[in-house]
Amino acid sequence: MTELGARLAVPRTDAPVGVARRDITPPTGIRAKNWGPADWERSEGAHRPFTATALAVGADPLVLVAVDGTWWRRVDDERAVRGRVRELLGIAEERLVIALSHTHAGAVLCSADAGLPGGELIPGYLDALAEAIASAAREAVDTAAPGHIDWTAGRCALAADRELDIEGRALVGYNPDATEADDTVVVGRITAADGRPVGTVVNYACHPTTLAWQNRLVSPDYVGAMCELVESETGAPVLFLQGASGELAPRRQYTGELDVADRHGRALGYAVLSALALLPAPGTELELSGVVESGAPLGMWTEAPQAPATTIAAARSAVELELNDLPTLDDLERSWADIDPRSRQERLGRARNLRDGYIDGPTVEHPLWAWRLGDALLVAHPGEAYSALQTGLRGELDGHPVLVLNLANGPGFVYLPTDEAYRRGAYQAWQTPLAPGSLGRVTAAASGALRGLLEGGAR
């Protein structure tokens, strides 16, 4: 039974916070061929700017950088960029997370493609990307000042199930027969001690695949318009963090219409603004403070100061995952002999890049980064997990906001599908080198890591 004095807490993080941003828009002419049917290879301009936005949290800071980018095609490129950032910052591995938005309309992040049209610009862009990320992170650390993050959640119907079956064939497209898709938007309002807006964290799971082979401009996809809308209202930068979206994408996708991407972004942006609008003032919670007699007795909920949540902690771990029985590249080429040659070469290139440096034995070590940010929890990992990762963790850790980041700190196209996806022969299941059961093992390992952080310190 609810009693007078009861409180509705707002999950929060109290620590020094700093936010900084750099422009990382790829140069015109860079290789941006991310779709097999594309009959072009060089970008012809930019739809919207690309950014790297850094958040520093804590006296011994954790640094989170949200990057508008595609995915790492090779292990060595990701290690080189993150290694350079760590070197410039002098930061321990567990305290840095670089998360890609996963736009499919960005520059190809693969130095091995330097000999292909537009590829000559890739090595220089990767060097510039590392410098920009480090510069934003350094500014965020240097300007961090006492503040806090208030956490909440909203809903957005942009993401839909993309596990479509037609005449016995598993496709990647909107499935109208799916009963539900995870529509959770985790939002963090970052403010200075005086209440001034500093930034907004947005964690949402939806593939940025609105724009496809028909579009010749680099674009952050829906993320760009979302950031523009939220930033115009709050006056502070947005950090977009791609969630566990392995089977989630917009209903309308694979188009060259820029306006469709912008409409998608505005849909998500309004959901973020709605969630922000329902938060109480920074640093407060709601208290059942009294009863007022009117035509009816009225229970009065009013804002009251809330106790801070100051524990900041980080851990890195890894879970050993088994591999599928992988066909050889020659086997793959024969099995794809009847598809369009451009699409076949795109598939083979991805398979070749993935195996080089990632697979060197019968199993692989899948790394995990777990952070505690006061009341909030964060898990980051490389690869593309299905949404069961985030729904499972949020169900287990009810009461704590849980941010789950795909495509962070590692090769970005290793799928972690559900066992059902393997049974139905989904693209994500035959594309991944990981064996069935991998998603469950990663979920269990992430849960254990987060529980360890919760047990390691008081609120």
GROMACS .gro file of C-alpha atoms in nm:
model
  459
    1MET     CA    1   0.000   0.000   0.000
    2THR     CA    2   0.127   0.345  -0.090
    3GLU     CA    3   0.176   0.580   0.207
    4LEU     CA    4   0.234   0.951   0.245
    5GLY     CA    5   0.600   1.025   0.188
    6ALA     CA    6   0.635   0.754  -0.078
    7ARG     CA    7   0.879   0.844  -0.353
    8LEU     CA    8   0.916   0.763  -0.721
    9ALA     CA    9   1.289   0.769  -0.783
   10VAL     CA   10   1.443   0.885  -1.110
   11PRO     CA   11   1.747   0.669  -1.193
   12ARG     CA   12   2.049   0.896  -1.207
   13THR     CA   13   2.423   0.935  -1.237
   14ASP     CA   14   2.604   1.197  -1.029
   15ALA     CA   15   2.961   1.269  -1.136
   16PRO     CA   16   3.173   1.515  -1.330
   17VAL     CA   17   3.044   1.515  -1.689
   18GLY     CA   18   3.176   1.663  -2.010
   19VAL     CA   19   3.057   1.649  -2.372
   20ALA     CA   20   3.243   1.749  -2.689
   21ARG     CA   21   3.195   1.695  -3.062
   22ARG     CA   22   3.395   1.687  -3.383
   23ASP     CA   23   3.285   1.683  -3.747
   24ILE     CA   24   3.390   1.361  -3.919
   25THR     CA   25   3.200   1.392  -4.247
   26PRO     CA   26   3.373   1.166  -4.503
   27PRO     CA   27   3.527   1.345  -4.802
   28THR     CA   28   3.339   1.345  -5.131
   29GLY     CA   29   3.468   1.067  -5.354
   30ILE     CA   30   3.547   0.822  -5.075
   31ARG     CA   31   3.445   0.462  -5.126
   32ALA     CA   32   3.090   0.417  -4.994
   33LYS     CA   33   2.972   0.098  -5.166
   34ASN     CA   34   2.795  -0.095  -4.891
   35TRP     CA   35   2.527  -0.267  -5.103
   36GLY     CA   36   2.573  -0.542  -5.357
   37PRO     CA   37   2.334  -0.396  -5.621
   38ALA     CA   38   2.511  -0.056  -5.623
   39ASP     CA   39   2.649   0.026  -5.969
   40TRP     CA   40   2.862   0.309  -5.826
   41GLU     CA   41   3.148   0.311  -5.575
   42ARG     CA   42   3.244   0.670  -5.486
   43SER     CA   43   3.024   0.903  -5.280
   44GLU     CA   44   2.903   1.216  -5.456
   45GLY     CA   45   2.851   1.437  -5.150
   46ALA     CA   46   2.690   1.435  -4.807
   47HIS     CA   47   2.323   1.435  -4.708
   48ARG     CA   48   2.398   1.548  -4.352
   49PRO     CA   49   2.713   1.595  -4.144
   50PHE     CA   50   2.874   1.302  -3.964
   51THR     CA   51   2.987   1.358  -3.605
   52ALA     CA   52   3.189   1.200  -3.327
   53THR     CA   53   3.042   1.300  -2.990
   54ALA     CA   54   3.228   1.217  -2.669
   55LEU     CA   55   3.095   1.189  -2.315
   56ALA     CA   56   3.332   1.177  -2.017
   57VAL     CA   57   3.187   1.060  -1.684
   58GLY     CA   58   3.364   1.050  -1.348
   59ALA     CA   59   3.673   1.187  -1.180
   60ASP     CA   60   3.876   0.900  -1.328
   61PRO     CA   61   3.670   0.925  -1.642
   62LEU     CA   62   3.493   0.666  -1.844
   63VAL     CA   63   3.484   0.788  -2.204
   64LEU     CA   64   3.202   0.699  -2.442
   65VAL     CA   65   3.223   0.817  -2.803
   66ALA     CA   66   2.922   0.796  -3.036
   67VAL     CA   67   3.043   0.786  -3.397
   68ASP     CA   68   2.842   0.820  -3.716
   69GLY     CA   69   2.990   0.529  -3.911
   70THR     CA   70   2.917   0.202  -4.089
   71TRP     CA   71   3.095  -0.100  -3.943
   72TRP     CA   72   3.447  -0.232  -3.904
   73ARG     CA   73   3.511  -0.485  -4.179
   74ARG     CA   74   3.849  -0.594  -4.051
   75VAL     CA   75   3.986  -0.645  -3.701
   76ASP     CA   76   4.311  -0.460  -3.769
   77ASP     CA   77   4.140  -0.133  -3.871
   78GLU     CA   78   3.931  -0.119  -3.555
   79ARG     CA   79   4.229  -0.201  -3.337
   80ALA     CA   80   4.439   0.064  -3.508
   81VAL     CA   81   4.182   0.341  -3.458
   82ARG     CA   82   4.095   0.251  -3.100
   83GLY     CA   83   4.459   0.189  -3.018
   84ARG     CA   84   4.555   0.534  -3.145
   85VAL     CA   85   4.277   0.694  -2.940
   86ARG     CA   86   4.388   0.510  -2.628
   87GLU     CA   87   4.746   0.616  -2.691
   88LEU     CA   88   4.651   0.982  -2.728
   89LEU     CA   89   4.429   0.976  -2.419
   90GLY     CA   90   4.643   0.750  -2.201
   91ILE     CA   91   4.332   0.558  -2.100
   92ALA     CA   92   4.286   0.198  -1.986
   93GLU     CA   93   4.104  -0.036  -2.223
   94GLU     CA   94   3.801  -0.093  -2.000
   95ARG     CA   95   3.738   0.283  -1.971
   96LEU     CA   96   3.691   0.362  -2.342
   97VAL     CA   97   3.397   0.264  -2.564
   98ILE     CA   98   3.375   0.375  -2.928
   99ALA     CA   99   3.030   0.295  -3.064
  100LEU     CA  100   2.932   0.313  -3.432
  101SER     CA  101   2.582   0.418  -3.537
  102HIS     CA  102   2.587   0.154  -3.814
  103THR     CA  103   2.458   0.372  -4.094
  104HIS     CA  104   2.467   0.178  -4.421
  105ALA     CA  105   2.519   0.500  -4.617
  106GLY     CA  106   2.863   0.587  -4.485
  107ALA     CA  107   3.223   0.551  -4.591
  108VAL     CA  108   3.366   0.201  -4.614
  109LEU     CA  109   3.585   0.154  -4.304
  110CYS     CA  110   3.828  -0.092  -4.457
  111SER     CA  111   4.188  -0.004  -4.541
  112ALA     CA  112   4.217  -0.327  -4.744
  113ASP     CA  113   3.991  -0.160  -5.002
  114ALA     CA  114   4.248   0.111  -5.071
  115GLY     CA  115   4.304  -0.024  -5.422
  116LEU     CA  116   3.938   0.000  -5.520
  117PRO     CA  117   3.766   0.313  -5.658
  118GLY     CA  118   3.741   0.565  -5.375
  119GLY     CA  119   3.946   0.340  -5.153
  120GLU     CA  120   4.255   0.558  -5.182
  121LEU     CA  121   4.082   0.801  -4.943
  122ILE     CA  122   4.011   0.539  -4.674
  123PRO     CA  123   4.351   0.521  -4.496
  124GLY     CA  124   4.366   0.898  -4.457
  125TYR     CA  125   4.008   0.907  -4.335
  126LEU     CA  126   4.077   0.640  -4.073
  127ASP     CA  127   4.376   0.839  -3.947
  128ALA     CA  128   4.166   1.155  -3.931
  129LEU     CA  129   3.886   0.965  -3.758
  130ALA     CA  130   4.118   0.849  -3.481
  131GLU     CA  131   4.250   1.203  -3.430
  132ALA     CA  132   3.899   1.351  -3.422
  133ILE     CA  133   3.770   1.094  -3.173
  134ALA     CA  134   4.069   1.151  -2.948
  135SER     CA  135   4.032   1.529  -2.975
  136ALA     CA  136   3.663   1.520  -2.880
  137ALA     CA  137   3.735   1.280  -2.595
  138ARG     CA  138   4.019   1.496  -2.462
  139GLU     CA  139   3.798   1.806  -2.464
  140ALA     CA  140   3.518   1.617  -2.288
  141VAL     CA  141   3.759   1.503  -2.018
  142ASP     CA  142   3.923   1.844  -1.977
  143THR     CA  143   3.592   2.033  -1.954
  144ALA     CA  144   3.411   1.786  -1.727
  145ALA     CA  145   3.244   1.956  -1.432
  146PRO     CA  146   3.003   1.846  -1.157
  147GLY     CA  147   2.672   1.742  -1.306
  148HIS     CA  148   2.437   1.452  -1.342
  149ILE     CA  149   2.241   1.237  -1.582
  150ASP     CA  150   1.874   1.163  -1.526
  151TRP     CA  151   1.759   0.842  -1.699
  152THR     CA  152   1.422   0.755  -1.843
  153ALA     CA  153   1.268   0.547  -2.121
  154GLY     CA  154   1.025   0.612  -2.403
  155ARG     CA  155   0.872   0.419  -2.692
  156CYS     CA  156   0.918   0.454  -3.066
  157ALA     CA  157   0.754   0.240  -3.333
  158LEU     CA  158   1.025   0.302  -3.596
  159ALA     CA  159   1.191  -0.035  -3.535
  160ALA     CA  160   1.010  -0.337  -3.676
  161ASP     CA  161   1.087  -0.706  -3.714
  162ARG     CA  162   1.277  -0.772  -4.039
  163GLU     CA  163   1.256  -1.154  -4.038
  164LEU     CA  164   1.039  -1.201  -4.347
  165ASP     CA  165   0.963  -1.540  -4.503
  166ILE     CA  166   0.824  -1.566  -4.856
  167GLU     CA  167   0.749  -1.901  -5.017
  168GLY     CA  168   0.987  -2.080  -4.784
  169ARG     CA  169   1.275  -1.838  -4.834
  170ALA     CA  170   1.410  -1.629  -4.543
  171LEU     CA  171   1.446  -1.263  -4.645
  172VAL     CA  172   1.564  -0.947  -4.469
  173GLY     CA  173   1.259  -0.720  -4.484
  174TYR     CA  174   0.965  -0.598  -4.280
  175ASN     CA  175   0.760  -0.887  -4.147
  176PRO     CA  176   0.398  -0.777  -4.098
  177ASP     CA  177   0.316  -1.105  -3.927
  178ALA     CA  178   0.552  -1.042  -3.635
  179THR     CA  179   0.358  -0.978  -3.317
  180GLU     CA  180   0.602  -0.737  -3.154
  181ALA     CA  181   0.940  -0.567  -3.173
  182ASP     CA  182   1.137  -0.403  -2.897
  183ASP     CA  183   1.050  -0.033  -2.917
  184THR     CA  184   1.233   0.091  -2.606
  185VAL     CA  185   1.425   0.418  -2.621
  186VAL     CA  186   1.658   0.470  -2.325
  187VAL     CA  187   1.723   0.842  -2.277
  188GLY     CA  188   1.973   1.018  -2.053
  189ARG     CA  189   1.941   1.391  -1.982
  190ILE     CA  190   2.288   1.529  -1.907
  191THR     CA  191   2.290   1.854  -1.710
  192ALA     CA  192   2.544   2.070  -1.530
  193ALA     CA  193   2.511   2.132  -1.156
  194ASP     CA  194   2.313   2.450  -1.230
  195GLY     CA  195   2.064   2.262  -1.450
  196ARG     CA  196   2.210   2.379  -1.780
  197PRO     CA  197   2.169   2.118  -2.060
  198VAL     CA  198   2.497   1.951  -2.151
  199GLY     CA  199   2.384   1.663  -2.373
  200THR     CA  200   2.136   1.383  -2.435
  201VAL     CA  201   2.208   1.010  -2.457
  202VAL     CA  202   1.979   0.809  -2.688
  203ASN     CA  203   2.003   0.428  -2.697
  204TYR     CA  204   1.771   0.272  -2.955
  205ALA     CA  205   1.781  -0.048  -3.158
  206CYS     CA  206   1.701  -0.007  -3.527
  207HIS     CA  207   1.915  -0.072  -3.833
  208PRO     CA  208   1.995   0.251  -4.023
  209THR     CA  209   1.910   0.088  -4.355
  210THR     CA  210   1.660   0.342  -4.485
  211LEU     CA  211   1.902   0.455  -4.756
  212ALA     CA  212   2.048   0.191  -4.984
  213TRP     CA  213   2.212   0.140  -5.323
  214GLN     CA  214   2.002   0.406  -5.501
  215ASN     CA  215   2.151   0.681  -5.282
  216ARG     CA  216   2.497   0.815  -5.372
  217LEU     CA  217   2.544   1.052  -5.077
  218VAL     CA  218   2.702   0.961  -4.746
  219SER     CA  219   2.437   0.996  -4.478
  220PRO     CA  220   2.391   0.922  -4.107
  221ASP     CA  221   2.048   0.789  -4.214
  222TYR     CA  222   1.769   0.850  -3.961
  223VAL     CA  223   2.018   0.939  -3.687
  224GLY     CA  224   2.097   1.275  -3.848
  225ALA     CA  225   1.744   1.414  -3.844
  226MET     CA  226   1.684   1.276  -3.494
  227CYS     CA  227   1.988   1.458  -3.361
  228GLU     CA  228   1.893   1.779  -3.541
  229LEU     CA  229   1.544   1.780  -3.390
  230VAL     CA  230   1.647   1.697  -3.033
  231GLU     CA  231   1.942   1.937  -3.039
  232SER     CA  232   1.724   2.221  -3.169
  233GLU     CA  233   1.496   2.176  -2.867
  234THR     CA  234   1.755   2.110  -2.596
  235GLY     CA  235   2.047   2.318  -2.721
  236ALA     CA  236   2.288   2.035  -2.641
  237PRO     CA  237   2.456   1.756  -2.843
  238VAL     CA  238   2.303   1.409  -2.876
  239LEU     CA  239   2.499   1.086  -2.841
  240PHE     CA  240   2.320   0.816  -3.042
  241LEU     CA  241   2.404   0.460  -2.936
  242GLN     CA  242   2.288   0.175  -3.160
  243GLY     CA  243   2.116  -0.095  -2.956
  244ALA     CA  244   2.079  -0.469  -3.007
  245SER     CA  245   1.914  -0.443  -3.349
  246GLY     CA  246   2.013  -0.765  -3.526
  247GLU     CA  247   1.654  -0.831  -3.639
  248LEU     CA  248   1.516  -0.476  -3.624
  249ALA     CA  249   1.488  -0.215  -3.901
  250PRO     CA  250   1.239   0.042  -4.034
  251ARG     CA  251   0.937  -0.089  -4.221
  252ARG     CA  252   1.023   0.133  -4.519
  253GLN     CA  253   1.385   0.088  -4.618
  254TYR     CA  254   1.617   0.017  -4.911
  255THR     CA  255   1.536   0.348  -5.079
  256GLY     CA  256   1.723   0.644  -5.222
  257GLU     CA  257   1.472   0.899  -5.092
  258LEU     CA  258   1.647   1.121  -4.838
  259ASP     CA  259   1.317   1.250  -4.703
  260VAL     CA  260   1.224   0.900  -4.587
  261ALA     CA  261   1.537   0.884  -4.370
  262ASP     CA  262   1.461   1.229  -4.230
  263ARG     CA  263   1.101   1.130  -4.149
  264HIS     CA  264   1.228   0.825  -3.966
  265GLY     CA  265   1.468   1.042  -3.770
  266ARG     CA  266   1.197   1.286  -3.671
  267ALA     CA  267   0.978   0.999  -3.549
  268LEU     CA  268   1.256   0.888  -3.314
  269GLY     CA  269   1.338   1.247  -3.219
  270TYR     CA  270   0.983   1.320  -3.106
  271ALA     CA  271   0.987   1.004  -2.894
  272VAL     CA  272   1.308   1.126  -2.728
  273LEU     CA  273   1.162   1.472  -2.666
  274SER     CA  274   0.846   1.317  -2.521
  275ALA     CA  275   1.052   1.114  -2.275
  276LEU     CA  276   1.257   1.420  -2.178
  277ALA     CA  277   0.947   1.633  -2.128
  278LEU     CA  278   0.810   1.391  -1.867
  279LEU     CA  279   1.121   1.399  -1.648
  280PRO     CA  280   1.102   1.611  -1.332
  281ALA     CA  281   1.357   1.884  -1.272
  282PRO     CA  282   1.721   1.768  -1.268
  283GLY     CA  283   1.818   1.598  -0.944
  284THR     CA  284   1.463   1.551  -0.817
  285GLU     CA  285   1.210   1.274  -0.777
  286LEU     CA  286   0.837   1.268  -0.709
  287GLU     CA  287   0.708   1.246  -0.350
  288LEU     CA  288   0.353   1.179  -0.231
  289SER     CA  289   0.365   1.489  -0.018
  290GLY     CA  290   0.010   1.538   0.103
  291VAL     CA  291  -0.365   1.525   0.057
  292VAL     CA  292  -0.573   1.823  -0.051
  293GLU     CA  293  -0.947   1.815   0.005
  294SER     CA  294  -1.142   1.929  -0.299
  295GLY     CA  295  -1.449   1.790  -0.469
  296ALA     CA  296  -1.250   1.469  -0.420
  297PRO     CA  297  -0.955   1.400  -0.189
  298LEU     CA  298  -0.645   1.468  -0.402
  299GLY     CA  299  -0.314   1.291  -0.359
  300MET     CA  300  -0.038   1.541  -0.427
  301TRP     CA  301   0.284   1.424  -0.594
  302THR     CA  302   0.547   1.699  -0.590
  303GLU     CA  303   0.914   1.725  -0.680
  304ALA     CA  304   1.162   1.666  -0.399
  305PRO     CA  305   1.544   1.652  -0.387
  306GLN     CA  306   1.684   1.304  -0.453
  307ALA     CA  307   1.987   1.136  -0.301
  308PRO     CA  308   2.281   1.119  -0.545
  309ALA     CA  309   2.409   0.804  -0.716
  310THR     CA  310   2.785   0.839  -0.741
  311THR     CA  311   2.931   0.493  -0.806
  312ILE     CA  312   3.125   0.481  -1.132
  313ALA     CA  313   3.287   0.152  -1.228
  314ALA     CA  314   3.404  -0.037  -1.536
  315ALA     CA  315   3.507  -0.390  -1.627
  316ARG     CA  316   3.614  -0.572  -1.939
  317SER     CA  317   3.565  -0.943  -1.985
  318ALA     CA  318   3.530  -1.195  -2.265
  319VAL     CA  319   3.318  -1.499  -2.336
  320GLU     CA  320   3.442  -1.794  -2.541
  321LEU     CA  321   3.211  -1.872  -2.832
  322GLU     CA  322   3.206  -2.177  -3.057
  323LEU     CA  323   3.216  -2.152  -3.435
  324ASN     CA  324   2.989  -2.290  -3.700
  325ASP     CA  325   3.126  -2.537  -3.952
  326LEU     CA  326   3.233  -2.273  -4.200
  327PRO     CA  327   3.232  -2.331  -4.576
  328THR     CA  328   3.545  -2.234  -4.764
  329LEU     CA  329   3.547  -1.917  -4.973
  330ASP     CA  330   3.547  -2.139  -5.283
  331ASP     CA  331   3.237  -2.315  -5.154
  332LEU     CA  332   3.069  -1.979  -5.096
  333GLU     CA  333   3.157  -1.859  -5.445
  334ARG     CA  334   3.006  -2.171  -5.599
  335SER     CA  335   2.690  -2.145  -5.389
  336TRP     CA  336   2.641  -1.782  -5.500
  337ALA     CA  337   2.722  -1.844  -5.867
  338ASP     CA  338   2.371  -1.755  -5.983
  339ILE     CA  339   2.334  -1.414  -5.814
  340ASP     CA  340   2.431  -1.076  -5.957
  341PRO     CA  341   2.815  -1.054  -5.985
  342ARG     CA  342   2.830  -0.724  -5.793
  343SER     CA  343   2.633  -0.871  -5.505
  344ARG     CA  344   2.843  -1.189  -5.512
  345GLN     CA  345   3.166  -0.993  -5.482
  346GLU     CA  346   3.023  -0.788  -5.195
  347ARG     CA  347   2.933  -1.106  -5.005
  348LEU     CA  348   3.269  -1.270  -5.071
  349GLY     CA  349   3.458  -0.958  -4.968
  350ARG     CA  350   3.274  -0.943  -4.638
  351ALA     CA  351   3.335  -1.311  -4.569
  352ARG     CA  352   3.705  -1.276  -4.650
  353ASN     CA  353   3.755  -0.969  -4.433
  354LEU     CA  354   3.569  -1.121  -4.142
  355ARG     CA  355   3.780  -1.434  -4.128
  356ASP     CA  356   4.113  -1.255  -4.162
  357GLY     CA  357   4.227  -1.178  -3.808
  358TYR     CA  358   3.904  -1.276  -3.637
  359ILE     CA  359   3.913  -1.655  -3.667
  360ASP     CA  360   4.241  -1.823  -3.571
  361GLY     CA  361   4.121  -2.131  -3.386
  362PRO     CA  362   3.817  -2.349  -3.305
  363THR     CA  363   3.663  -2.075  -3.086
  364VAL     CA  364   3.668  -1.695  -3.060
  365GLU     CA  365   3.685  -1.462  -2.762
  366HIS     CA  366   3.393  -1.219  -2.770
  367PRO     CA  367   3.477  -0.913  -2.557
  368LEU     CA  368   3.232  -0.728  -2.333
  369TRP     CA  369   3.254  -0.389  -2.168
  370ALA     CA  370   3.036  -0.340  -1.859
  371TRP     CA  371   2.995  -0.002  -1.691
  372ARG     CA  372   2.808   0.118  -1.388
  373LEU     CA  373   2.702   0.481  -1.405
  374GLY     CA  374   2.534   0.540  -1.070
  375ASP     CA  375   2.192   0.379  -1.109
  376ALA     CA  376   2.243   0.306  -1.480
  377LEU     CA  377   2.419   0.010  -1.640
  378LEU     CA  378   2.584  -0.018  -1.981
  379VAL     CA  379   2.698  -0.318  -2.184
  380ALA     CA  380   2.897  -0.272  -2.504
  381HIS     CA  381   3.020  -0.540  -2.740
  382PRO     CA  382   3.129  -0.586  -3.100
  383GLY     CA  383   2.893  -0.749  -3.342
  384GLU     CA  384   2.521  -0.736  -3.399
  385ALA     CA  385   2.314  -0.904  -3.131
  386TYR     CA  386   1.942  -0.962  -3.167
  387SER     CA  387   1.721  -0.757  -2.936
  388ALA     CA  388   1.685  -1.054  -2.699
  389LEU     CA  389   2.016  -0.939  -2.550
  390GLN     CA  390   1.872  -0.609  -2.430
  391THR     CA  391   1.524  -0.734  -2.339
  392GLY     CA  392   1.678  -1.018  -2.141
  393LEU     CA  393   1.916  -0.793  -1.948
  394ARG     CA  394   1.649  -0.532  -1.876
  395GLY     CA  395   1.415  -0.801  -1.749
  396GLU     CA  396   1.680  -0.942  -1.517
  397LEU     CA  397   1.798  -0.604  -1.388
  398ASP     CA  398   1.461  -0.435  -1.347
  399GLY     CA  399   1.492  -0.103  -1.168
  400HIS     CA  400   1.815  -0.009  -1.344
  401PRO     CA  401   1.827   0.156  -1.685
  402VAL     CA  402   2.029  -0.079  -1.907
  403LEU     CA  403   2.197   0.055  -2.218
  404VAL     CA  404   2.305  -0.214  -2.466
  405LEU     CA  405   2.543  -0.117  -2.747
  406ASN     CA  406   2.603  -0.317  -3.062
  407LEU     CA  407   2.901  -0.240  -3.289
  408ALA     CA  408   3.129  -0.113  -3.013
  409ASN     CA  409   3.503  -0.177  -2.976
  410GLY     CA  410   3.542  -0.455  -3.227
  411PRO     CA  411   3.454  -0.604  -3.565
  412GLY     CA  412   3.104  -0.488  -3.644
  413PHE     CA  413   2.932  -0.749  -3.854
  414VAL     CA  414   2.943  -1.067  -3.647
  415TYR     CA  415   2.578  -1.148  -3.587
  416LEU     CA  416   2.450  -1.302  -3.264
  417PRO     CA  417   2.109  -1.439  -3.372
  418THR     CA  418   1.852  -1.627  -3.169
  419ASP     CA  419   1.842  -2.004  -3.202
  420GLU     CA  420   1.513  -1.963  -3.391
  421ALA     CA  421   1.693  -1.755  -3.655
  422TYR     CA  422   1.929  -2.048  -3.716
  423ARG     CA  423   1.635  -2.285  -3.752
  424ARG     CA  424   1.463  -2.067  -4.012
  425GLY     CA  425   1.782  -2.014  -4.209
  426ALA     CA  426   1.796  -1.637  -4.160
  427TYR     CA  427   2.066  -1.435  -4.335
  428GLN     CA  428   2.209  -1.336  -3.999
  429ALA     CA  429   2.250  -1.703  -3.907
  430TRP     CA  430   2.425  -1.820  -4.224
  431GLN     CA  431   2.636  -1.505  -4.240
  432THR     CA  432   2.780  -1.531  -3.888
  433PRO     CA  433   3.069  -1.762  -3.804
  434LEU     CA  434   2.927  -1.806  -3.452
  435ALA     CA  435   2.743  -2.123  -3.357
  436PRO     CA  436   2.388  -2.142  -3.217
  437GLY     CA  437   2.375  -2.066  -2.847
  438SER     CA  438   2.622  -1.778  -2.871
  439LEU     CA  439   2.360  -1.512  -2.795
  440GLY     CA  440   2.257  -1.691  -2.477
  441ARG     CA  441   2.617  -1.719  -2.359
  442VAL     CA  442   2.682  -1.351  -2.424
  443THR     CA  443   2.363  -1.255  -2.240
  444ALA     CA  444   2.461  -1.466  -1.939
  445ALA     CA  445   2.813  -1.322  -1.936
  446ALA     CA  446   2.684  -0.965  -1.962
  447SER     CA  447   2.436  -1.026  -1.681
  448GLY     CA  448   2.711  -1.160  -1.460
  449ALA     CA  449   2.938  -0.866  -1.534
  450LEU     CA  450   2.667  -0.613  -1.453
  451ARG     CA  451   2.568  -0.790  -1.133
  452GLY     CA  452   2.932  -0.788  -1.030
  453LEU     CA  453   2.944  -0.411  -1.070
  454LEU     CA  454   2.623  -0.370  -0.868
  455GLU     CA  455   2.759  -0.584  -0.589
  456GLY     CA  456   3.089  -0.399  -0.587
  457GLY     CA  457   2.966  -0.064  -0.460
  458ALA     CA  458   2.682   0.121  -0.292
  459ARG     CA  459   2.446   0.358  -0.469
   0.00000   0.00000   0.00000
